[in-house]
Coordinates of C-alpha atoms in Angstrom, one line a residue:
M1 CA -221.6 -60.6 272.6
I2 CA -218.1 -59.4 271.4
Y3 CA -217.9 -62.5 269.1
Y4 CA -221.2 -61.6 267.4
Q5 CA -220.2 -57.9 267.0
R6 CA -217.0 -59.0 265.3
L7 CA -218.9 -61.5 263.1
W8 CA -221.4 -58.7 262.1
S9 CA -218.5 -56.3 261.4
K10 CA -216.8 -58.8 259.1
S11 CA -220.0 -59.7 257.4
K12 CA -220.8 -56.0 256.7
Y13 CA -217.3 -55.5 255.4
A14 CA -217.6 -58.5 253.1
F15 CA -221.0 -57.4 251.8
N16 CA -219.8 -53.9 251.0
A17 CA -216.7 -55.2 249.3
I18 CA -218.7 -57.6 247.1
I19 CA -221.3 -54.9 246.2
S20 CA -218.5 -52.5 245.3
Y21 CA -216.6 -55.1 243.2
V22 CA -219.7 -56.0 241.2
R23 CA -220.5 -52.4 240.6
Y24 CA -217.1 -50.9 239.7
S25 CA -214.9 -53.7 238.5
V26 CA -216.7 -53.8 235.2
V27 CA -216.3 -50.0 234.6
C28 CA -212.8 -49.2 236.0
K29 CA -209.6 -49.8 234.1
R30 CA -208.5 -51.8 237.2
Y31 CA -210.3 -52.6 240.4
G32 CA -208.7 -54.5 243.3
F33 CA -210.2 -57.1 245.5
K34 CA -211.5 -56.1 248.9
T35 CA -211.8 -52.5 247.9
I36 CA -214.9 -50.6 249.2
I37 CA -216.5 -47.6 247.6
L38 CA -219.5 -46.2 249.5
S39 CA -222.5 -44.5 248.0
P40 CA -223.6 -41.8 247.3
L41 CA -220.7 -40.6 245.1
A42 CA -220.1 -39.3 241.6
I43 CA -217.5 -41.0 239.3
V44 CA -216.9 -39.7 235.8
G45 CA -214.6 -41.5 233.4
A46 CA -214.2 -44.7 235.4
K47 CA -212.5 -46.5 232.5
Y48 CA -209.4 -44.2 233.1
M49 CA -209.2 -45.2 236.8
S50 CA -207.0 -47.9 238.4
I51 CA -207.9 -48.7 241.9
G52 CA -205.8 -51.1 243.9
K53 CA -206.9 -53.8 246.4
C54 CA -208.0 -53.1 250.0
C55 CA -208.8 -49.4 249.3
F56 CA -211.6 -47.5 250.9
I57 CA -213.5 -44.5 249.6
H58 CA -216.1 -43.0 251.9
K59 CA -219.4 -41.4 250.9
N60 CA -219.9 -38.2 248.9
A61 CA -216.7 -38.5 246.8
R62 CA -216.5 -36.8 243.4
I63 CA -213.9 -38.3 241.2
E64 CA -213.5 -37.2 237.7
A65 CA -211.2 -38.3 234.8
V66 CA -211.5 -35.7 232.2
S67 CA -211.1 -37.0 228.6
F68 CA -212.7 -34.1 226.7
Y69 CA -213.0 -30.4 227.6
E70 CA -213.7 -27.4 225.4
N71 CA -213.0 -29.4 222.2
V72 CA -209.7 -30.7 223.4
V73 CA -209.0 -34.5 224.0
Y74 CA -207.1 -35.6 227.1
T75 CA -205.7 -38.9 228.3
P76 CA -206.3 -39.1 232.0
N77 CA -204.7 -41.7 234.2
L78 CA -206.0 -41.8 237.8
I79 CA -204.2 -44.3 240.0
M80 CA -204.9 -45.3 243.5
E81 CA -202.4 -48.0 244.7
D82 CA -203.2 -50.7 247.3
G83 CA -204.5 -49.7 250.7
V84 CA -205.4 -46.1 249.9
F85 CA -207.9 -44.8 252.5
I86 CA -210.1 -41.8 251.6
Q87 CA -212.6 -40.2 254.0
Q88 CA -215.8 -38.3 253.1
N89 CA -216.3 -35.5 250.6
F90 CA -213.2 -36.2 248.6
H91 CA -212.9 -34.3 245.3
C92 CA -210.4 -35.2 242.6
T93 CA -210.1 -34.1 239.0
C94 CA -207.6 -35.7 236.7
A95 CA -206.9 -34.9 233.0
H96 CA -203.4 -36.4 232.7
L97 CA -202.0 -38.1 235.9
V98 CA -202.9 -38.2 239.5
K99 CA -201.2 -41.0 241.4
I100 CA -201.9 -41.8 245.1
G101 CA -199.3 -44.1 246.6
R102 CA -199.8 -47.3 248.5
G103 CA -201.1 -47.0 252.0
T104 CA -201.8 -43.2 251.8
S105 CA -204.6 -41.7 253.9
I106 CA -206.7 -38.8 252.7
T107 CA -208.9 -37.3 255.4
A108 CA -212.2 -35.5 255.0
N109 CA -212.9 -32.6 252.6
V110 CA -209.6 -32.9 250.6
G111 CA -209.2 -31.8 247.0
I112 CA -206.6 -33.1 244.6
F113 CA -206.3 -31.7 241.1
D114 CA -203.9 -31.9 238.1
V115 CA -206.0 -29.3 236.2
I116 CA -205.4 -25.6 235.8
H117 CA -208.0 -23.2 234.5
P118 CA -206.2 -20.4 232.6
Y119 CA -207.6 -16.9 233.2
E120 CA -205.3 -14.7 231.0
N121 CA -207.8 -14.2 228.2
I122 CA -210.2 -11.7 229.7
D123 CA -212.7 -12.1 226.9
I124 CA -213.4 -15.7 227.8
N125 CA -214.8 -17.0 231.1
P126 CA -212.0 -19.0 232.8
R127 CA -214.4 -21.9 233.0
N128 CA -214.6 -22.0 229.2
Q129 CA -210.8 -21.7 228.4
S130 CA -208.9 -24.9 227.5
I131 CA -207.4 -26.4 230.7
L132 CA -203.8 -27.1 231.3
T133 CA -202.4 -30.1 233.3
K134 CA -199.5 -30.7 235.7
D135 CA -199.1 -34.2 237.1
V136 CA -199.7 -34.9 240.8
I137 CA -197.9 -37.7 242.5
I138 CA -198.4 -38.6 246.2
G139 CA -196.0 -41.1 247.7
E140 CA -196.7 -44.1 249.8
N141 CA -197.9 -44.0 253.4
C142 CA -198.6 -40.2 253.3
M143 CA -201.3 -38.5 255.4
V144 CA -203.2 -35.5 254.0
G145 CA -205.1 -33.5 256.7
M146 CA -208.7 -32.3 256.6
N147 CA -209.7 -29.5 254.2
S148 CA -206.4 -29.5 252.4
V149 CA -205.9 -28.9 248.7
I150 CA -203.2 -30.6 246.6
L151 CA -202.6 -28.3 243.6
P152 CA -201.4 -29.3 240.1
G153 CA -197.7 -30.1 239.8
T154 CA -197.4 -31.3 243.4
I155 CA -195.1 -34.2 244.2
L156 CA -195.0 -35.6 247.7
G157 CA -192.3 -38.1 248.7
K158 CA -193.2 -41.1 250.8
H159 CA -194.4 -40.8 254.4
C160 CA -195.2 -37.1 254.1
V161 CA -197.8 -35.5 256.4
V162 CA -199.8 -32.5 255.3
G163 CA -201.4 -30.5 258.0
A164 CA -205.1 -29.6 258.1
N165 CA -206.2 -26.6 255.9
S166 CA -203.0 -26.6 253.9
V167 CA -202.7 -25.5 250.3
V168 CA -199.9 -27.6 248.8
S169 CA -197.9 -26.8 245.6
G170 CA -194.4 -27.9 244.7
V171 CA -192.0 -30.9 245.2
F172 CA -191.4 -32.2 248.7
D173 CA -188.9 -34.8 249.9
D174 CA -189.6 -38.1 251.7
Y175 CA -190.5 -37.8 255.4
S176 CA -191.6 -34.2 255.5
V177 CA -194.3 -32.4 257.5
I178 CA -195.9 -29.8 255.4
V179 CA -198.3 -27.1 256.7
G180 CA -199.9 -23.8 255.8
S181 CA -201.2 -21.8 252.9
P182 CA -199.1 -21.8 250.9
A183 CA -197.7 -24.9 252.5
R184 CA -194.1 -25.1 253.8
V185 CA -191.9 -27.8 255.3
V186 CA -191.8 -27.5 259.1
K187 CA -190.2 -30.8 260.0
K188 CA -188.1 -33.4 258.3
Y189 CA -186.9 -36.8 259.5
N190 CA -183.2 -37.4 260.2
K191 CA -182.4 -41.0 259.4
E192 CA -179.1 -40.8 261.3
T193 CA -180.5 -39.5 264.6
R194 CA -183.9 -41.1 264.0
E195 CA -185.6 -37.8 265.0
W196 CA -188.0 -35.4 263.4
I197 CA -186.1 -32.1 263.1
H198 CA -187.9 -28.7 263.1
I199 CA -187.1 -26.6 260.0
K200 CA -186.7 -22.8 260.7
L201 CA -188.8 -20.8 258.3

């Protein structure tokens, strides 16, 4: 019985990987082998997206590469390196650079954006003002907790952990635990002692 369950699981994985490859490899800038993207989802500007091998994107994702907005041309570059794992209801908007590093896990209901909607001109709806961009770079082997938002200009080092419901903005070193709204570093890894050290706020 266990043998047939494993065989079915492998067959289902292979089927989804093949369907995803046929569907998205022809439209994406780069699309890696053994990557699975589950429907339903919304992808805009796939030709600006590079997705590595062995990635997984769960249902109900909304991924947008914005190349034109309010009469301004943009050059988006959305990169997911090998082994990126994304759970359901992911929302990402990129007008310049969003890079998610190798092996990083994004849990459910997470938003990642490099786009800022200015609001200073009170005579124009913020939605209709020309957008600004600040690059977002997430290092390898990071974990982003449920319901978190990664704001424009954020840079996470490798092996960073973002707690659930966090609003993250800024630059954070490798091996940091980041929580809160606004998010702050609460732990860092000490390579000499091989311990995670609490940071006093």
